[in-house]
Amino acid sequence: MSRSPQLPCFSSSDDMSKLLRSEEMTLCQVFLSQEAAYNCIRELGELGAVQFSDLNEGVSAFSRNYVSEIRRMEEMERRLRFFAGEIEKEKLPVPADYNIPGAPNQKDLIDLEATLEQLEVETRQINGNQEALLRNFYELKELKHVLNSAGAFFQEGAAIEREQQAGILKYDEELGGTARHLSFLCGVINRAKIPVFERVLWRASRGKALLRHMEITEPLKDPATEEEIPKSTFIVYFQGEQLKIRVKKICEGLGATTYPCKEAYSERKQTEMEVDKRITELIDILKETHNHRYRMLDTVVQNINSWIIQVKKVKAIYYTMNKFKKTDTGLLMAEGWVPMSQLNDVDIALKRGTTSAGSATQAILNTVTTRRTPPTYHKSNKLTKGFQAMIDAYGVATYQEINPAIFTIITFPFLFGVMFGDLGHGFIMFLAGLYLVLKESTFIKKLKSFDEISAMMFHGRYIIMLNGLFAMYAGLLYNDIFAKSLNIFGSSWYPDISEPINKGIQYGLDPKEYGPLPSHNYSGHPYPFGIDPVWNLAENKLTFINSYKMKLAVILGLIQMTFGVVISYFNYRFKGSTLDVYCTFIPQMIFLQCIVGYLAFMIFFKWFTVNTHTAQPSILLCLISMFLKFGAPLGEDNELYANQHIVQSALAVMALICVPWMMLAKPFIERMYPRVRQAVILNVPIQTLVVTVSNYRHPDSNYLTDRNHHGVHPFTYSRSLRVFSLRVKTL
């Protein structure tokens, strides 16, 4: 659903109450004229207060009213993607546009479409010309390299001819053969294909063709992709026209380019001078072409961000209009959910859209009574927005339920601090979040240039700041700063050692008294705040700290789970669902307290009644024996208090009873009493349903008469309704 503008704070108590529950929604019907529909939806889109329903669910996406307009927008998006690719190729800096433009009117949209089409045609024409010029340019560069390599090739060819005249290359004199002059073919080939070229030439010519090649050190590029391709010049020596045709076909098959090359040095020199002249001319033409292309793309760069936003908004408008249904009068009918607090704003936006379109038919807005469950819409501000997004990632609350995101503002940073618990690192995190909060007006302007991680950190700036703040508090409780302890108030423990301390000797500190004499290791009062720093020196530091944090996690977990169950109670009471209170809330609370609550009780009991001089029973073993050793005595060494096994057995029985209570009671009652199920579905109190059933009269006035004809007296039928009402009340 579209969200309304985010407000930094709420001024009235009514607005504060809206944070606790989602906005009250109402279903509305809107009737629009076709000529004013675009402008009205544009105004509603900028308002962001309506979630439209699809009235054409059974209609194919290709058979709806505004398919052609959506295709136009997709074509414009394709053109914008084309321009974005061209801008990226040129590595042009895109200026950050911090102003979000509105959707254009239909006249401006036509002008924008024509502009994009003209720019695309011109850009593609320039690209085609530039590609042709580059292809000609690189061909001339290749020809120049062939001419430069020809001198070395022809020296080797002259040596081969001398060998031929000396008899190394034999000919068949019996058939009247004579010594012939060697032919050659020059060109350029991809360096990676040279081994294949050699093998194919050898097999095709049966060893009668000779290949020589030389690497080109200058990088040559593909005109279409602008990728560098390593190439080499080559020359193939052969004899005969048949072999020449065969060599040309091999070159074509492997993508090699052949170039004419004269054997005489003077002719080659003249050709090389002409090539240099043409290369110089092409360089000037390419510069002018590139400058013209740069100027054209520079005009696109200035507007491309706003164009992209405008096209997306227009596409969203037509996508929304495809959900509307045509009436017999030619109007468009739309249905959507609107917050009750913004009904007046929606009406004003519709009137504004109708006026701007110049339509004589005014838009009609009607509220509709329905039994459908409305969507959940939470208003949020810059503080609650991050926490709301985090809660919505796990699940969106049902309509008018208590919004857990409000409580998460405190509980999530607090639990993070319990986990993190370091004063130094928490302070660094707090400073980072505080900096983002204080500079948020500056960063909002640069938000579009942020990468994904940076944008995510900025949106969660309040979460980071509060996480750091609570981590500092937990770090003080743990007396932990950069994994070191602080001795602020002075330790309450001190050793009573009269002899020198030797390395490797352990000393124990005990706060308890030994008989009539008090302990000399304890000052008599605990450390004022947090954990005593002496634990940083103790050998059993990890054992103590881990045990302490584990028990603390159990207690905090119980508090949070209990809080969640209590919130569900208020949700049930708000909906008037007494059935959920008795069949869901009560068994959940009993089950939770019988197991986790009892575990927390044992933790506190052991803390307050600890005796360091006797072995203490394990809380975990006590909880396990609660089910595995049901009803059996635990023994003196494993009992925290007298008759513990009786208490644990009773709690286990209560917890087991709650399981079928939670799973079966509500479905059984709904099945036995269908009206109760209807009350649950309609989200109405059962008492309201009782009144409805008791006063029920069928729309057909002859209904009771028809029942009487079948042998049922009207008084008997009404009495059965009254009995049903009494049964519902007894629930």
XYZ file of C-alpha atoms in Angstrom:
731
model
C 0.000 0.000 0.000
C 1.192 3.511 -0.718
C 2.491 5.310 2.321
C 1.771 8.854 3.341
C 4.615 11.315 3.869
C 6.714 10.507 6.920
C 6.408 12.939 9.803
C 9.166 13.380 12.370
C 6.804 13.547 15.329
C 3.150 13.453 16.358
C 1.701 16.413 18.128
C -1.609 15.196 19.572
C -2.540 12.338 21.854
C -4.826 10.995 19.119
C -1.858 10.741 16.760
C 0.167 9.050 19.487
C -2.580 6.449 19.922
C -2.393 5.716 16.191
C 1.146 4.488 16.703
C -0.152 1.711 18.932
C -2.559 0.276 16.369
C -2.829 0.446 12.601
C -4.909 3.120 10.924
C -8.664 2.646 10.777
C -9.468 1.851 7.151
C -12.628 2.097 5.092
C -13.522 0.629 1.715
C -14.372 3.278 -0.889
C -15.827 3.210 -4.377
C -14.725 5.840 -6.866
C -16.492 6.619 -10.146
C -14.374 8.497 -12.698
C -14.819 9.697 -16.231
C -12.297 8.183 -18.633
C -10.829 11.555 -19.633
C -10.218 12.525 -15.996
C -9.041 9.109 -14.740
C -5.355 9.718 -15.502
C -5.205 13.071 -13.688
C -7.192 11.790 -10.697
C -4.958 8.734 -10.218
C -1.917 10.968 -10.623
C -3.140 13.149 -7.740
C -3.955 10.112 -5.604
C -0.537 8.639 -6.330
C 1.201 11.762 -5.110
C -1.008 11.676 -2.001
C -0.232 8.013 -1.342
C -3.337 7.223 0.692
C -5.259 4.631 -1.359
C -4.721 0.914 -1.914
C -6.783 -0.067 -4.949
C -8.383 -3.492 -5.369
C -8.310 -5.344 -8.678
C -11.832 -5.506 -10.095
C -10.643 -7.442 -13.183
C -9.072 -10.485 -11.547
C -10.520 -12.858 -14.138
C -9.359 -10.754 -17.094
C -6.061 -11.567 -18.786
C -3.290 -8.994 -18.493
C -3.272 -8.651 -22.297
C -7.013 -7.979 -22.499
C -7.249 -5.008 -20.162
C -8.077 -1.443 -21.119
C -4.660 0.226 -20.901
C -2.327 -2.471 -22.224
C -1.193 -0.312 -25.148
C -0.274 2.570 -22.802
C 1.764 0.232 -20.582
C 3.583 -1.032 -23.664
C 4.375 2.561 -24.588
C 5.866 3.089 -21.136
C 7.892 -0.122 -21.422
C 9.248 1.109 -24.754
C 10.218 4.396 -23.114
C 11.899 2.466 -20.294
C 13.851 0.490 -22.905
C 15.047 3.721 -24.471
C 16.085 5.091 -21.084
C 18.007 1.872 -20.378
C 19.708 2.323 -23.746
C 20.737 5.872 -22.822
C 21.953 4.686 -19.397
C 24.168 2.115 -21.120
C 25.589 4.721 -23.489
C 26.275 7.088 -20.581
C 28.041 4.309 -18.721
C 30.189 3.572 -21.774
C 31.252 7.207 -21.934
C 31.735 7.249 -18.113
C 29.835 10.523 -17.854
C 29.101 11.689 -14.293
C 25.366 11.686 -13.617
C 24.416 14.688 -11.443
C 22.444 13.840 -8.310
C 18.891 15.131 -8.719
C 17.447 15.582 -5.243
C 14.051 16.819 -6.476
C 11.565 14.048 -7.201
C 9.402 15.154 -10.160
C 5.717 14.436 -10.323
C 4.018 12.430 -13.032
C 3.670 14.520 -16.204
C 0.323 15.344 -17.730
C -0.631 13.590 -20.941
C 0.532 16.421 -23.229
C 3.971 16.542 -21.608
C 4.103 12.750 -21.772
C 3.619 12.834 -25.540
C 6.387 15.437 -25.854
C 8.694 13.317 -23.679
C 7.988 10.241 -25.785
C 8.788 12.143 -28.999
C 11.978 13.543 -27.475
C 13.209 10.116 -26.401
C 12.414 8.623 -29.797
C 14.280 11.394 -31.641
C 17.289 11.162 -29.326
C 17.438 7.390 -29.741
C 17.339 7.621 -33.538
C 20.101 10.233 -33.582
C 22.224 8.347 -31.066
C 21.927 5.061 -32.953
C 22.784 6.845 -36.207
C 25.853 8.398 -34.629
C 26.816 5.041 -33.141
C 26.462 3.376 -36.548
C 28.594 6.019 -38.238
C 31.163 5.844 -35.477
C 31.306 2.051 -35.688
C 31.793 2.195 -39.481
C 34.550 4.802 -39.098
C 36.245 2.745 -36.375
C 36.068 -0.390 -38.494
C 37.684 1.497 -41.386
C 40.240 2.970 -38.992
C 41.283 -0.398 -37.551
C 41.395 -1.953 -41.013
C 43.828 0.768 -42.096
C 45.888 0.144 -38.932
C 45.986 -3.558 -39.743
C 47.024 -2.817 -43.329
C 49.797 -0.592 -42.050
C 51.085 -3.392 -39.794
C 50.940 -5.809 -42.724
C 52.996 -3.407 -44.848
C 55.524 -2.965 -42.039
C 55.851 -6.727 -41.600
C 56.097 -7.387 -45.324
C 59.821 -6.540 -45.496
C 60.794 -9.351 -43.120
C 58.345 -11.730 -44.760
C 59.642 -11.089 -48.275
C 63.277 -11.543 -47.229
C 62.331 -15.003 -45.989
C 60.375 -15.575 -49.222
C 63.444 -14.724 -51.338
C 65.458 -17.325 -49.413
C 62.771 -19.897 -50.107
C 62.910 -19.087 -53.852
C 66.679 -19.536 -53.896
C 66.240 -22.930 -52.287
C 63.722 -23.783 -54.956
C 66.100 -22.834 -57.759
C 68.887 -24.884 -56.111
C 66.730 -27.982 -56.207
C 65.521 -28.150 -52.588
C 61.956 -27.739 -53.803
C 61.629 -30.455 -56.480
C 59.160 -30.655 -59.297
C 58.077 -33.484 -61.449
C 60.154 -33.134 -64.654
C 58.665 -36.247 -66.100
C 55.341 -34.463 -66.356
C 56.926 -31.412 -67.941
C 56.842 -29.266 -64.787
C 58.991 -26.180 -64.513
C 60.078 -24.143 -61.542
C 57.390 -21.588 -60.739
C 57.408 -18.339 -58.815
C 55.999 -18.533 -55.214
C 52.641 -16.841 -54.585
C 51.716 -15.328 -51.224
C 48.743 -14.040 -49.225
C 49.049 -11.445 -46.408
C 46.618 -10.551 -43.677
C 45.790 -10.261 -39.961
C 44.352 -12.950 -37.687
C 43.409 -13.337 -34.052
C 46.495 -14.480 -32.188
C 44.614 -17.260 -30.395
C 43.685 -18.883 -33.749
C 47.234 -19.186 -35.131
C 47.838 -22.808 -33.937
C 44.567 -23.894 -35.553
C 45.462 -21.917 -38.686
C 48.774 -23.749 -38.980
C 47.251 -27.216 -38.600
C 44.437 -26.568 -41.081
C 46.851 -25.125 -43.652
C 49.184 -28.116 -43.310
C 46.400 -30.637 -43.783
C 44.626 -28.750 -46.592
C 47.814 -28.151 -48.608
C 49.463 -31.482 -47.650
C 52.488 -29.595 -46.449
C 52.864 -27.465 -49.588
C 51.942 -24.142 -47.947
C 54.265 -22.243 -45.629
C 52.948 -19.912 -42.873
C 54.915 -17.133 -41.213
C 53.424 -14.745 -38.612
C 54.467 -11.769 -36.464
C 52.751 -10.312 -33.360
C 51.212 -6.818 -33.437
C 52.271 -4.973 -30.288
C 49.795 -2.113 -30.714
C 46.381 -2.922 -29.164
C 43.598 -3.235 -31.717
C 39.910 -3.116 -30.712
C 36.670 -4.571 -31.962
C 34.655 -1.626 -33.408
C 31.344 -2.984 -32.060
C 32.335 -3.906 -28.494
C 35.428 -1.726 -27.975
C 37.252 -4.783 -26.572
C 40.968 -5.200 -27.194
C 41.837 -8.224 -29.342
C 45.462 -9.434 -29.627
C 46.263 -9.965 -33.304
C 49.162 -11.026 -35.513
C 50.121 -10.404 -39.113
C 50.741 -13.451 -41.299
C 51.893 -14.422 -44.788
C 51.242 -17.729 -46.506
C 53.525 -18.959 -49.340
C 52.104 -21.422 -51.845
C 52.106 -22.408 -55.506
C 49.178 -22.694 -57.842
C 45.722 -21.186 -58.187
C 43.924 -24.153 -56.649
C 45.933 -23.837 -53.467
C 45.314 -20.062 -53.442
C 41.538 -20.583 -53.470
C 41.868 -23.145 -50.692
C 43.957 -20.779 -48.533
C 41.437 -17.938 -48.973
C 38.587 -20.177 -47.834
C 40.567 -21.171 -44.740
C 41.197 -17.498 -43.923
C 37.505 -16.667 -44.265
C 36.533 -19.594 -42.067
C 38.870 -18.549 -39.248
C 37.921 -14.860 -39.418
C 41.250 -13.705 -40.795
C 41.347 -10.515 -42.869
C 43.504 -10.496 -46.011
C 45.028 -7.339 -47.464
C 46.708 -6.641 -50.853
C 50.431 -6.189 -50.561
C 52.859 -5.366 -53.354
C 56.129 -7.221 -53.564
C 58.128 -4.193 -54.677
C 59.458 -2.006 -51.870
C 58.657 1.297 -53.632
C 55.046 0.321 -54.198
C 54.687 -0.769 -50.592
C 56.168 2.536 -49.432
C 53.731 4.500 -51.611
C 50.787 2.496 -50.229
C 51.999 3.052 -46.657
C 52.087 6.839 -47.196
C 48.516 6.797 -48.533
C 47.403 4.713 -45.530
C 48.999 7.161 -43.079
C 47.205 10.046 -44.747
C 43.829 8.315 -44.557
C 44.423 7.375 -40.896
C 45.115 11.032 -40.048
C 41.883 12.105 -41.743
C 39.900 9.411 -39.952
C 41.283 10.468 -36.571
C 39.967 14.011 -37.121
C 36.563 12.696 -38.244
C 36.359 10.343 -35.255
C 37.116 13.207 -32.870
C 34.311 15.304 -34.327
C 31.919 12.354 -34.212
C 32.838 11.590 -30.602
C 32.402 15.242 -29.588
C 28.982 15.371 -31.217
C 27.950 12.152 -29.450
C 29.285 13.494 -26.149
C 27.273 16.710 -26.485
C 24.103 14.766 -27.232
C 24.578 12.402 -24.272
C 25.401 15.353 -22.042
C 21.917 16.750 -22.646
C 20.456 13.338 -21.748
C 22.543 13.117 -18.560
C 21.019 16.286 -17.159
C 17.473 14.875 -17.329
C 17.741 11.075 -17.281
C 17.017 10.668 -13.542
C 13.850 12.762 -13.690
C 12.783 11.017 -16.922
C 13.167 7.589 -15.320
C 11.046 8.624 -12.322
C 8.370 10.193 -14.527
C 8.081 7.134 -16.773
C 7.849 4.804 -13.771
C 5.107 6.928 -12.255
C 3.120 7.003 -15.489
C 3.486 3.235 -15.853
C 2.226 2.800 -12.276
C -0.763 5.043 -13.082
C -1.797 2.948 -16.078
C -1.127 -0.257 -14.149
C -3.531 1.000 -11.472
C -6.123 2.058 -14.049
C -6.072 -1.487 -15.427
C -7.658 -2.554 -12.130
C -10.724 -0.410 -12.796
C -13.936 -1.698 -14.296
C -16.013 -0.003 -16.954
C -19.663 0.585 -16.096
C -22.612 0.620 -18.469
C -22.618 4.427 -18.366
C -19.035 4.622 -19.642
C -17.519 5.589 -16.289
C -14.652 3.803 -14.605
C -15.410 2.203 -11.245
C -12.601 1.684 -8.741
C -12.464 0.217 -5.257
C -9.792 0.852 -2.682
C -8.975 1.073 0.996
C -8.473 4.543 2.455
C -7.491 5.595 5.999
C -10.438 7.246 7.719
C -8.250 10.194 8.666
C -7.453 10.914 4.983
C -10.885 10.589 3.389
C -11.150 14.355 3.033
C -7.689 14.554 1.424
C -8.653 11.855 -1.088
C -11.856 13.739 -1.979
C -9.917 16.967 -2.512
C -7.337 15.154 -4.684
C -10.101 13.712 -6.868
C -11.656 17.139 -7.351
C -8.266 18.616 -8.181
C -7.625 15.900 -10.768
C -11.043 16.375 -12.373
C -10.518 20.139 -12.605
C -7.050 19.816 -14.166
C -8.429 17.391 -16.771
C -11.214 19.838 -17.681
C -13.872 17.183 -17.303
C -17.506 18.137 -16.783
C -18.191 14.912 -14.868
C -17.105 15.175 -11.253
C -15.519 12.187 -9.526
C -17.776 10.430 -7.011
C -16.359 9.001 -3.777
C -18.554 6.622 -1.755
C -17.747 4.631 1.385
C -18.852 0.991 1.374
C -19.716 -1.247 4.318
C -17.997 -4.609 3.948
C -17.067 -7.695 5.941
C -13.687 -8.034 4.268
C -10.638 -7.643 6.471
C -8.967 -4.301 5.690
C -5.222 -4.067 5.018
C -2.834 -3.034 7.756
C -1.436 0.474 7.422
C 0.953 1.872 10.012
C 1.896 5.511 9.970
C 5.544 5.922 10.795
C 8.046 8.716 11.260
C 11.799 8.808 10.792
C 12.343 7.238 14.235
C 9.891 4.366 13.901
C 10.388 3.734 10.171
C 13.445 1.492 10.567
C 11.904 -0.553 13.384
C 8.640 -0.861 11.449
C 10.483 -2.194 8.406
C 12.292 -4.720 10.602
C 8.998 -5.976 12.094
C 7.306 -6.112 8.679
C 10.159 -8.290 7.413
C 9.078 -10.949 9.932
C 5.330 -10.444 9.482
C 2.716 -7.716 9.214
C 0.270 -7.424 12.105
C -3.404 -8.092 11.453
C -5.668 -5.105 11.011
C -6.056 -3.040 14.227
C -3.749 -5.305 16.241
C -1.223 -3.743 18.586
C 1.832 -2.760 16.587
C 4.904 -4.489 18.093
C 7.252 -2.053 16.348
C 6.542 0.583 19.010
C 7.831 -1.683 21.782
C 10.704 -2.886 19.588
C 12.147 0.644 19.720
C 13.270 -0.212 23.260
C 13.335 -4.016 23.427
C 15.474 -4.615 20.332
C 18.311 -2.205 21.271
C 18.160 -3.449 24.874
C 18.516 -7.113 23.860
C 21.257 -6.146 21.435
C 23.050 -4.397 24.299
C 22.692 -7.511 26.463
C 24.320 -9.531 23.686
C 26.996 -6.954 22.756
C 27.773 -5.544 26.205
C 30.915 -3.464 25.722
C 31.232 0.151 26.831
C 33.999 1.046 24.372
C 32.618 -0.566 21.221
C 29.108 0.588 22.147
C 30.350 4.170 22.424
C 31.858 3.972 18.927
C 28.572 2.621 17.551
C 26.625 5.322 19.379
C 28.824 8.056 17.906
C 28.410 6.629 14.384
C 24.612 6.565 14.728
C 24.536 10.012 16.336
C 26.586 11.449 13.455
C 24.139 10.009 10.897
C 21.202 11.445 12.861
C 22.710 14.930 13.209
C 23.739 15.050 9.525
C 20.594 13.403 8.151
C 19.482 16.489 6.212
C 22.805 16.478 4.370
C 22.809 12.733 3.707
C 19.207 12.721 2.454
C 20.299 14.905 -0.465
C 23.079 12.445 -1.326
C 21.042 9.296 -0.727
C 20.725 8.421 -4.416
C 24.489 8.223 -4.783
C 24.839 5.761 -1.871
C 25.455 2.095 -2.498
C 23.146 -0.536 -1.021
C 25.069 -1.028 2.241
C 25.492 2.705 2.897
C 21.800 3.396 2.215
C 20.799 0.577 4.561
C 23.001 1.996 7.339
C 21.522 5.464 6.860
C 17.938 4.204 7.029
C 18.825 2.350 10.240
C 20.626 5.297 11.834
C 18.318 5.424 14.858
C 18.690 1.673 15.349
C 22.488 2.017 15.297
C 22.426 4.909 17.756
C 20.107 3.161 20.224
C 22.017 -0.122 19.875
C 25.213 1.687 20.814
C 23.521 3.440 23.743
C 22.180 0.212 25.259
C 25.454 -1.581 24.535
C 27.169 1.089 26.655
C 24.683 0.484 29.474
C 25.166 -3.291 29.303
C 28.932 -2.766 29.138
C 28.736 -0.865 32.424
C 26.732 -3.720 33.933
C 29.299 -6.247 32.724
C 32.135 -3.877 33.680
C 33.602 -4.413 30.229
C 35.338 -1.807 28.077
C 37.328 -3.143 25.131
C 37.454 -6.502 26.976
C 38.981 -4.833 30.060
C 37.493 -4.027 33.478
C 37.121 -0.665 35.202
C 37.746 -0.342 38.952
C 35.654 2.777 39.520
C 34.347 2.201 43.056
C 37.033 -0.131 44.354
C 36.604 -3.876 44.633
C 34.536 -5.302 47.489
C 36.844 -8.360 47.631
C 40.349 -8.387 49.010
C 42.750 -11.196 49.924
C 43.887 -11.881 53.494
C 47.386 -13.068 52.801
C 50.221 -12.610 55.279
C 52.879 -14.356 53.228
C 54.349 -13.310 49.860
C 52.305 -14.321 46.841
C 54.089 -16.935 44.730
C 53.380 -17.515 41.064
C 51.240 -20.548 40.400
C 49.526 -20.570 43.822
C 45.724 -20.155 43.840
C 43.933 -18.037 46.439
C 40.190 -18.251 47.065
C 37.971 -15.322 48.074
C 34.843 -16.175 50.050
C 32.253 -13.637 51.287
C 30.681 -16.028 53.802
C 31.476 -16.235 57.520
C 33.295 -19.192 59.079
C 31.701 -19.934 62.407
C 31.840 -17.031 64.838
C 34.517 -15.179 62.862
C 33.578 -12.924 59.942
C 35.257 -13.304 56.578
C 38.374 -11.231 55.962
C 37.916 -11.430 52.146
C 34.744 -9.368 51.790
C 34.068 -5.738 52.653
C 30.485 -6.440 53.650
C 28.748 -4.632 50.762
C 28.577 -5.560 47.067
C 30.098 -3.597 44.221
C 27.822 -0.547 43.736
C 27.084 -1.020 40.014
C 27.813 -3.950 37.727
C 30.222 -6.818 38.158
C 33.117 -6.504 40.579
C 36.373 -5.932 38.656
C 38.110 -8.648 40.692
C 36.385 -11.210 38.480
C 38.665 -10.119 35.643
C 41.552 -11.749 37.562
C 39.718 -14.899 38.579
C 40.425 -18.264 36.956
C 36.735 -19.120 36.936
C 35.823 -15.831 35.255
C 34.366 -17.443 32.125
C 32.422 -19.990 34.159
C 30.859 -17.273 36.281
C 30.202 -14.799 33.445
C 28.731 -17.409 31.084
C 26.479 -18.786 33.810
C 25.382 -15.279 34.752
C 24.596 -14.294 31.150
C 22.801 -17.557 30.441
C 20.502 -17.098 33.441
C 19.998 -13.458 32.502
C 19.011 -14.522 28.966
C 16.415 -16.956 30.366
C 14.881 -14.231 32.556
C 14.805 -11.640 29.774
C 13.416 -14.199 27.340
C 10.631 -15.047 29.772
C 9.790 -11.365 30.201
C 9.646 -10.812 26.447
C 7.546 -13.929 25.751
C 5.175 -13.070 28.592
C 4.883 -9.550 27.234
C 4.001 -10.922 23.795
C 1.292 -13.179 25.215
C -0.121 -10.267 27.250
C -0.292 -8.162 24.064
C -2.292 -10.948 22.422
C -4.773 -10.700 25.326
C -5.354 -6.998 24.610
C -5.797 -7.829 20.916
C -8.453 -10.422 21.759
C -10.233 -8.012 24.091
C -10.114 -5.272 21.444
C -11.793 -7.612 18.938
C -14.243 -8.855 21.541
C -13.079 -12.448 21.016
C -13.795 -14.078 24.387
C -13.245 -17.487 22.807
C -9.601 -16.645 22.040
C -9.071 -15.381 25.577
C -10.230 -18.665 27.117
C -8.906 -21.056 24.463
C -5.649 -19.364 23.433
C -4.396 -16.751 25.884
C -5.022 -18.591 29.153
C -3.486 -21.961 28.120
C -0.528 -20.188 26.485
C 0.156 -18.207 29.655
C -0.171 -21.270 31.904
C 2.062 -23.375 29.637
C 4.710 -20.650 29.479
C 4.804 -20.007 33.222
C 4.742 -23.691 34.150
C 7.970 -24.347 32.242
C 9.957 -21.184 31.506
C 8.455 -19.240 34.417
C 9.324 -22.064 36.796
C 12.875 -22.105 35.417
C 13.197 -18.362 36.141
C 11.800 -18.968 39.638
C 14.494 -21.559 40.315
C 17.172 -19.118 39.140
C 16.020 -16.442 41.596
C 15.517 -18.979 44.359
C 19.048 -20.283 43.942
C 20.465 -16.732 43.875
C 18.774 -15.740 47.138
C 19.384 -19.010 49.031
C 22.863 -19.891 47.764
C 25.231 -21.672 50.143
C 28.806 -21.809 48.924
C 29.791 -24.465 51.473
C 27.476 -27.160 50.151
C 26.978 -28.629 46.709
C 24.191 -26.885 44.824
C 21.710 -28.772 42.627
C 21.718 -28.064 38.895
C 18.739 -26.045 37.669
C 18.942 -27.665 34.241
C 18.811 -31.164 35.738
C 15.839 -30.125 37.870
C 13.961 -29.013 34.748
C 14.829 -32.218 32.872
C 13.777 -34.447 35.789
C 10.468 -32.553 35.851
C 9.428 -34.629 32.804
C 11.825 -37.597 32.650
C 11.491 -38.452 36.363
C 7.855 -37.506 36.749
C 6.696 -37.823 40.372
C 9.932 -39.409 41.575
C 11.761 -37.853 44.581
C 14.862 -35.912 43.533
C 16.946 -36.624 46.632
C 18.448 -34.150 49.075
C 21.436 -33.347 46.855
C 19.223 -32.475 43.880
C 16.442 -30.553 45.647
C 16.315 -26.779 45.968
C 13.460 -26.863 48.469
C 11.303 -29.398 50.260
C 8.688 -31.356 48.278
C 10.080 -30.034 45.031
C 9.051 -33.151 43.103
C 5.375 -32.614 44.052
C 5.425 -29.014 42.777
C 7.200 -30.009 39.572
C 4.754 -32.859 38.943
C 1.793 -30.492 39.326
C 3.363 -27.964 36.958
C 4.125 -30.691 34.383
C 0.522 -31.917 34.505
C -0.785 -28.375 34.035
C 1.556 -27.832 31.085
C 0.471 -31.089 29.437
C -3.201 -30.215 29.911
C -2.602 -26.904 28.129
C -1.434 -28.646 24.939
C -4.813 -30.129 23.888
C -6.492 -27.074 25.396
C -4.618 -24.815 22.949
C -4.893 -27.128 19.933
C -8.393 -28.621 20.187
C -10.686 -26.426 22.287
C -11.231 -23.579 19.824
C -11.690 -25.775 16.689
C -14.092 -28.045 18.622
C -16.273 -25.142 19.807
C -16.301 -23.554 16.347
C -17.365 -26.852 14.817
C -20.074 -27.535 17.392
C -21.412 -23.986 17.292
C -21.099 -22.578 13.729
C -22.330 -19.142 14.837
C -19.282 -18.800 17.038
C -17.091 -19.536 14.039
C -18.988 -16.871 12.095
C -18.341 -14.392 14.898
C -14.622 -15.185 14.764
C -14.520 -14.780 10.987
C -16.443 -11.497 11.087
C -14.338 -10.174 13.997
C -17.461 -9.221 15.982
C -18.071 -9.861 19.674
C -20.055 -12.978 20.497
C -22.573 -10.885 22.469
C -23.282 -8.855 19.309
C -23.855 -12.069 17.393
C -26.288 -13.292 20.066
C -28.407 -10.189 19.669
C -28.291 -10.588 15.897
C -29.392 -14.202 16.037
C -32.171 -13.540 18.584
C -33.661 -10.742 16.495
C -33.128 -12.536 13.175
C -35.872 -12.430 10.581
C -35.395 -13.921 7.149
C -35.604 -11.434 4.251
C -38.386 -13.565 2.771
C -41.574 -12.698 4.687
C -43.046 -16.108 3.911
C -40.105 -17.992 5.405
C -41.802 -18.811 8.737
C -44.997 -19.677 6.899
C -43.061 -22.189 4.772
C -41.563 -23.686 7.909
C -45.052 -23.966 9.409
C -46.236 -25.854 6.332
C -43.541 -28.431 7.048
C -44.898 -29.065 10.553
C -42.699 -26.654 12.586
C -44.525 -24.107 14.694
C -43.185 -20.519 14.539
C -43.008 -20.415 18.321
C -40.829 -23.557 18.322
C -38.443 -22.012 15.760
C -38.061 -18.767 17.706
C -37.555 -20.754 20.910
C -34.702 -22.677 19.264
C -33.031 -19.366 18.472
C -33.375 -18.346 22.103
C -31.839 -21.607 23.312
C -28.905 -21.092 20.931
C -28.399 -17.618 22.406
C -28.215 -19.071 25.885
C -25.652 -21.651 24.763
C -23.433 -18.980 23.280
C -23.662 -16.904 26.445
C -22.535 -19.856 28.561
C -19.261 -19.924 26.637
